[in-house]
mmCIF file of C-alpha atoms in Angstrom:
data_model
loop_
_atom_site.group_PDB
_atom_site.id
_atom_site.type_symbol
_atom_site.label_atom_id
_atom_site.label_comp_id
_atom_site.label_asym_id
_atom_site.label_seq_id
_atom_site.Cartn_x
_atom_site.Cartn_y
_atom_site.Cartn_z
ATOM 1 C CA UNK A 228 0.000 0.000 0.000
ATOM 2 C CA UNK A 229 1.281 3.454 -0.956
ATOM 3 C CA UNK A 230 -0.018 6.565 0.888
ATOM 4 C CA UNK A 231 1.047 9.933 -0.530
ATOM 5 C CA UNK A 232 0.612 11.980 2.654
ATOM 6 C CA UNK A 233 3.088 9.799 4.524
ATOM 7 C CA UNK A 234 5.852 11.811 2.860
ATOM 8 C CA UNK A 235 6.180 15.455 1.760
ATOM 9 C CA UNK A 236 5.136 16.140 -1.827
ATOM 10 C CA UNK A 237 2.868 18.348 -3.922
ATOM 11 C CA UNK A 238 0.115 15.787 -3.351
ATOM 12 C CA UNK A 239 -0.293 17.218 0.158
ATOM 13 C CA UNK A 240 -0.968 20.679 -1.263
ATOM 14 C CA UNK A 241 -3.602 19.425 -3.684
ATOM 15 C CA UNK A 242 -5.331 17.344 -0.996
ATOM 16 C CA UNK A 243 -5.332 20.328 1.383
ATOM 17 C CA UNK A 244 -7.041 22.461 -1.268
ATOM 18 C CA UNK A 245 -9.615 19.738 -1.939
ATOM 19 C CA UNK A 246 -10.526 19.723 1.768
ATOM 20 C CA UNK A 247 -10.544 23.506 2.297
ATOM 21 C CA UNK A 248 -14.131 24.834 2.403
ATOM 22 C CA UNK A 249 -12.882 28.287 1.396
ATOM 23 C CA UNK A 250 -11.388 26.862 -1.816
ATOM 24 C CA UNK A 251 -13.496 23.841 -2.776
ATOM 25 C CA UNK A 252 -16.502 25.885 -3.928
ATOM 26 C CA UNK A 253 -14.467 26.725 -7.034
ATOM 27 C CA UNK A 254 -15.554 23.689 -9.080
ATOM 28 C CA UNK A 255 -12.921 24.153 -11.764
ATOM 29 C CA UNK A 256 -10.136 24.207 -9.185
ATOM 30 C CA UNK A 257 -11.659 21.232 -7.332
ATOM 31 C CA UNK A 258 -11.800 19.141 -10.520
ATOM 32 C CA UNK A 259 -8.305 20.210 -11.518
ATOM 33 C CA UNK A 260 -6.877 19.160 -8.154
ATOM 34 C CA UNK A 261 -8.497 15.732 -8.523
ATOM 35 C CA UNK A 262 -6.990 15.559 -12.007
ATOM 36 C CA UNK A 263 -3.540 16.512 -10.686
ATOM 37 C CA UNK A 264 -3.701 13.773 -8.065
ATOM 38 C CA UNK A 265 -4.667 11.312 -10.783
ATOM 39 C CA UNK A 266 -1.568 12.378 -12.713
ATOM 40 C CA UNK A 267 0.702 11.937 -9.683
ATOM 41 C CA UNK A 268 -0.744 8.512 -8.936
ATOM 42 C CA UNK A 269 -0.474 7.453 -12.560
ATOM 43 C CA UNK A 270 3.229 8.303 -12.476
ATOM 44 C CA UNK A 271 3.829 6.335 -9.269
ATOM 45 C CA UNK A 272 1.846 3.330 -10.505
ATOM 46 C CA UNK A 273 3.742 3.418 -13.798
ATOM 47 C CA UNK A 274 6.895 2.429 -11.906
ATOM 48 C CA UNK A 275 5.296 -0.940 -11.103
ATOM 49 C CA UNK A 276 4.234 -1.868 -14.649
ATOM 50 C CA UNK A 277 6.083 -4.140 -17.100
ATOM 51 C CA UNK A 278 8.370 -2.485 -19.657
ATOM 52 C CA UNK A 279 10.285 -3.474 -22.748
ATOM 53 C CA UNK A 280 13.421 -1.979 -24.301
ATOM 54 C CA UNK A 281 13.186 -0.444 -27.754
ATOM 55 C CA UNK A 282 15.530 1.441 -30.090
ATOM 56 C CA UNK A 283 14.506 4.956 -31.126
ATOM 57 C CA UNK A 284 15.991 6.626 -34.175
ATOM 58 C CA UNK A 285 17.055 10.217 -33.464
ATOM 59 C CA UNK A 286 18.473 12.748 -35.977
ATOM 60 C CA UNK A 287 21.989 11.861 -34.743
ATOM 61 C CA UNK A 288 21.821 8.169 -33.920
ATOM 62 C CA UNK A 289 19.882 5.471 -32.095
ATOM 63 C CA UNK A 290 18.782 5.698 -28.453
ATOM 64 C CA UNK A 291 17.789 2.762 -26.327
ATOM 65 C CA UNK A 292 14.887 3.330 -23.948
ATOM 66 C CA UNK A 293 12.147 1.534 -22.026
ATOM 67 C CA UNK A 294 8.458 1.815 -22.875
ATOM 68 C CA UNK A 295 5.343 0.161 -21.489
ATOM 69 C CA UNK A 296 4.944 -3.377 -22.723
ATOM 70 C CA UNK A 297 1.176 -3.013 -22.667
ATOM 71 C CA UNK A 298 -1.142 -0.115 -21.854
ATOM 72 C CA UNK A 299 -3.327 -0.511 -18.740
ATOM 73 C CA UNK A 300 -7.111 -0.301 -18.692
ATOM 74 C CA UNK A 301 -8.370 2.666 -16.667
ATOM 75 C CA UNK A 302 -11.663 2.092 -14.852
ATOM 76 C CA UNK A 303 -13.648 4.613 -12.849
ATOM 77 C CA UNK A 304 -16.930 4.958 -11.012
ATOM 78 C CA UNK A 305 -19.147 7.748 -12.342
ATOM 79 C CA UNK A 306 -19.739 10.570 -11.726
ATOM 80 C CA UNK A 307 -17.354 11.547 -8.952
ATOM 81 C CA UNK A 308 -14.464 9.617 -10.471
ATOM 82 C CA UNK A 309 -14.400 11.426 -13.819
ATOM 83 C CA UNK A 310 -11.915 14.259 -12.995
ATOM 84 C CA UNK A 311 -9.654 11.808 -11.133
ATOM 85 C CA UNK A 312 -9.841 9.428 -14.097
ATOM 86 C CA UNK A 313 -8.857 12.251 -16.450
ATOM 87 C CA UNK A 314 -5.559 12.618 -14.619
ATOM 88 C CA UNK A 315 -4.761 8.973 -15.332
ATOM 89 C CA UNK A 316 -5.779 9.416 -18.981
ATOM 90 C CA UNK A 317 -3.423 12.404 -19.283
ATOM 91 C CA UNK A 318 -0.476 10.128 -18.456
ATOM 92 C CA UNK A 319 -1.636 6.793 -19.895
ATOM 93 C CA UNK A 320 -2.854 8.546 -23.011
ATOM 94 C CA UNK A 321 -3.106 5.406 -25.149
ATOM 95 C CA UNK A 322 -5.003 3.385 -22.535
ATOM 96 C CA UNK A 323 -8.498 2.004 -22.910
ATOM 97 C CA UNK A 324 -11.131 2.896 -20.328
ATOM 98 C CA UNK A 325 -13.938 1.195 -18.436
ATOM 99 C CA UNK A 326 -16.821 2.960 -16.684
ATOM 100 C CA UNK A 327 -19.337 1.911 -14.049
ATOM 101 C CA UNK A 328 -22.335 3.694 -12.590
ATOM 102 C CA UNK A 329 -22.433 2.730 -8.904
ATOM 103 C CA UNK A 330 -24.006 4.652 -6.048
ATOM 104 C CA UNK A 331 -25.589 4.331 -2.620
ATOM 105 C CA UNK A 332 -29.160 3.122 -2.974
ATOM 106 C CA UNK A 333 -31.184 4.117 0.081
ATOM 107 C CA UNK A 334 -34.305 2.248 1.096
ATOM 108 C CA UNK A 335 -37.067 3.112 3.534
ATOM 109 C CA UNK A 336 -34.669 2.715 6.461
ATOM 110 C CA UNK A 337 -33.111 6.144 5.872
ATOM 111 C CA UNK A 338 -29.534 7.310 5.455
ATOM 112 C CA UNK A 339 -28.045 4.695 7.768
ATOM 113 C CA UNK A 340 -29.200 1.792 5.617
ATOM 114 C CA UNK A 341 -28.035 1.518 2.025
ATOM 115 C CA UNK A 342 -26.977 -0.927 -0.630
ATOM 116 C CA UNK A 343 -24.596 -0.323 -3.495
ATOM 117 C CA UNK A 344 -26.680 0.029 -6.650
ATOM 118 C CA UNK A 345 -25.029 -0.383 -10.051
ATOM 119 C CA UNK A 346 -26.974 0.324 -13.230
ATOM 120 C CA UNK A 347 -24.259 0.715 -15.882
ATOM 121 C CA UNK A 348 -20.927 -0.884 -16.747
ATOM 122 C CA UNK A 349 -18.854 -1.015 -19.920
ATOM 123 C CA UNK A 350 -15.297 -2.252 -20.413
ATOM 124 C CA UNK A 351 -12.819 -3.497 -22.996
ATOM 125 C CA UNK A 352 -11.333 -6.980 -22.691
ATOM 126 C CA UNK A 353 -9.375 -7.191 -19.420
ATOM 127 C CA UNK A 354 -7.772 -10.602 -19.930
ATOM 128 C CA UNK A 355 -4.117 -10.538 -18.893
ATOM 129 C CA UNK A 356 -4.018 -6.735 -18.702
ATOM 130 C CA UNK A 357 -3.249 -4.287 -15.910
ATOM 131 C CA UNK A 358 -6.427 -2.778 -14.461
ATOM 132 C CA UNK A 359 -6.326 0.559 -12.639
ATOM 133 C CA UNK A 360 -9.594 1.191 -10.790
ATOM 134 C CA UNK A 361 -9.902 4.745 -9.482
ATOM 135 C CA UNK A 362 -12.475 6.456 -7.276
ATOM 136 C CA UNK A 363 -11.795 9.616 -5.235
ATOM 137 C CA UNK A 364 -13.336 8.337 -1.998
ATOM 138 C CA UNK A 365 -12.770 4.928 -0.407
ATOM 139 C CA UNK A 366 -15.389 4.981 2.356
ATOM 140 C CA UNK A 367 -16.823 1.530 3.088
ATOM 141 C CA UNK A 368 -15.075 -0.078 0.114
ATOM 142 C CA UNK A 369 -18.263 -1.828 -0.933
ATOM 143 C CA UNK A 370 -18.723 0.055 -4.216
ATOM 144 C CA UNK A 371 -15.136 -0.673 -5.280
ATOM 145 C CA UNK A 372 -15.586 -4.349 -4.470
ATOM 146 C CA UNK A 373 -18.856 -4.556 -6.400
ATOM 147 C CA UNK A 374 -17.438 -2.799 -9.453
ATOM 148 C CA UNK A 375 -14.277 -4.919 -9.409
ATOM 149 C CA UNK A 376 -16.231 -8.184 -9.412
ATOM 150 C CA UNK A 377 -18.574 -6.873 -12.109
ATOM 151 C CA UNK A 378 -15.561 -6.031 -14.289
ATOM 152 C CA UNK A 379 -14.323 -9.616 -14.098
ATOM 153 C CA UNK A 380 -17.004 -10.627 -16.597
ATOM 154 C CA UNK A 381 -14.780 -8.882 -19.182
ATOM 155 C CA UNK A 382 -11.755 -11.018 -18.320
ATOM 156 C CA UNK A 383 -9.300 -11.630 -15.499
ATOM 157 C CA UNK A 384 -6.607 -8.912 -15.288
ATOM 158 C CA UNK A 385 -2.983 -9.851 -14.675
ATOM 159 C CA UNK A 386 -2.792 -7.240 -11.916
ATOM 160 C CA UNK A 387 -5.109 -4.645 -10.414
ATOM 161 C CA UNK A 388 -4.326 -1.308 -8.798
ATOM 162 C CA UNK A 389 -6.969 0.591 -6.809
ATOM 163 C CA UNK A 390 -6.449 4.339 -6.430
ATOM 164 C CA UNK A 391 -8.328 6.724 -4.124
ATOM 165 C CA UNK A 392 -7.685 10.252 -2.896
ATOM 166 C CA UNK A 393 -9.215 9.939 0.595
ATOM 167 C CA UNK A 394 -9.774 6.635 2.416
ATOM 168 C CA UNK A 395 -11.158 5.537 5.758
ATOM 169 C CA UNK A 396 -9.358 2.946 7.900
ATOM 170 C CA UNK A 397 -12.504 0.804 7.755
ATOM 171 C CA UNK A 398 -12.591 0.946 3.970
ATOM 172 C CA UNK A 399 -8.917 0.109 3.664
ATOM 173 C CA UNK A 400 -9.338 -2.948 5.900
ATOM 174 C CA UNK A 401 -12.398 -4.069 3.943
ATOM 175 C CA UNK A 402 -10.654 -3.840 0.571
ATOM 176 C CA UNK A 403 -7.542 -5.580 1.886
ATOM 177 C CA UNK A 404 -9.692 -8.417 3.232
ATOM 178 C CA UNK A 405 -12.035 -8.764 0.254
ATOM 179 C CA UNK A 406 -9.583 -7.944 -2.555
ATOM 180 C CA UNK A 407 -6.147 -9.000 -1.270
ATOM 181 C CA UNK A 408 -4.868 -9.381 -4.834
ATOM 182 C CA UNK A 409 -5.281 -5.633 -5.495
ATOM 183 C CA UNK A 410 -2.607 -3.005 -4.821
ATOM 184 C CA UNK A 411 -3.799 0.114 -2.970
ATOM 185 C CA UNK A 412 -2.679 3.661 -3.824
ATOM 186 C CA UNK A 413 -4.087 6.365 -1.533
ATOM 187 C CA UNK A 414 -3.752 10.093 -1.101
ATOM 188 C CA UNK A 415 -4.568 10.035 2.617
ATOM 189 C CA UNK A 416 -6.107 7.751 5.221
ATOM 190 C CA UNK A 417 -8.473 9.707 7.469
ATOM 191 C CA UNK A 418 -9.694 9.097 10.999
ATOM 192 C CA UNK A 419 -12.956 7.148 10.715
ATOM 193 C CA UNK A 420 -16.377 6.686 9.139
ATOM 194 C CA UNK A 421 -19.283 8.446 10.843
ATOM 195 C CA UNK A 422 -22.700 6.920 11.516
ATOM 196 C CA UNK A 423 -23.745 7.655 7.923
ATOM 197 C CA UNK A 424 -20.617 5.930 6.524
ATOM 198 C CA UNK A 425 -19.000 9.187 5.399
ATOM 199 C CA UNK A 426 -15.266 9.753 5.847
ATOM 200 C CA UNK A 427 -14.214 12.107 8.667
ATOM 201 C CA UNK A 428 -12.650 14.640 8.265
ATOM 202 C CA UNK A 429 -12.901 13.829 4.531
ATOM 203 C CA UNK A 430 -13.819 16.611 2.133
ATOM 204 C CA UNK A 431 -17.557 16.327 1.512
ATOM 205 C CA UNK A 432 -19.286 14.882 -1.549
ATOM 206 C CA UNK A 433 -16.732 14.727 -4.354
ATOM 207 C CA UNK A 434 -19.353 14.384 -7.078
ATOM 208 C CA UNK A 435 -21.382 17.361 -5.868
ATOM 209 C CA UNK A 436 -18.286 19.514 -5.478
ATOM 210 C CA UNK A 437 -17.149 18.610 -8.998
ATOM 211 C CA UNK A 438 -20.435 18.907 -10.868
ATOM 212 C CA UNK A 439 -23.131 20.411 -8.612
ATOM 213 C CA UNK A 440 -25.646 18.993 -6.159
ATOM 214 C CA UNK A 441 -27.927 16.206 -7.353
ATOM 215 C CA UNK A 442 -31.636 15.926 -6.621
#
């Protein structure tokens, strides 16, 4: 598991701005900071991927360099994950993408009782590929688990990386227990989940802050 805030870097600045109520009302800046964190995580994850050596013809000779052996597949959970996903696309610019629509479905029991509803999923073939599944918030971990298992109908990836900006300790434990084969990349691990299963101190609703409140 890699946690960005465990060491000094620009990631700390971007996460601080995402949390700051005096800054986060600027939707463009909020989305851009999610995108920047996606770029930083894409770079770090790229160090763990398989490479091959190729020869590149320059105007003055031939240079030997390493390039990705195979592009990853970038998967995200809409709508909150879209700006974060864009950061990964900026760096893995030849990658294919997968998308899932997953959200908390509340029943008559109120806000404390919910199930993860999923009404949309689309993906390229995942067989033998590297899958990077990104979602800004890792709260309970249940939506990530549900989307991951739904994606397996498109093939079994060779390796899977899960990336989130803010995580709860409970969510991290859940994902590690339920998806031990997946590598975790996190911006920060916060204190706890509250009684409504929201991360504290967290940053609020990432989807609403990116795109406006839903009704």
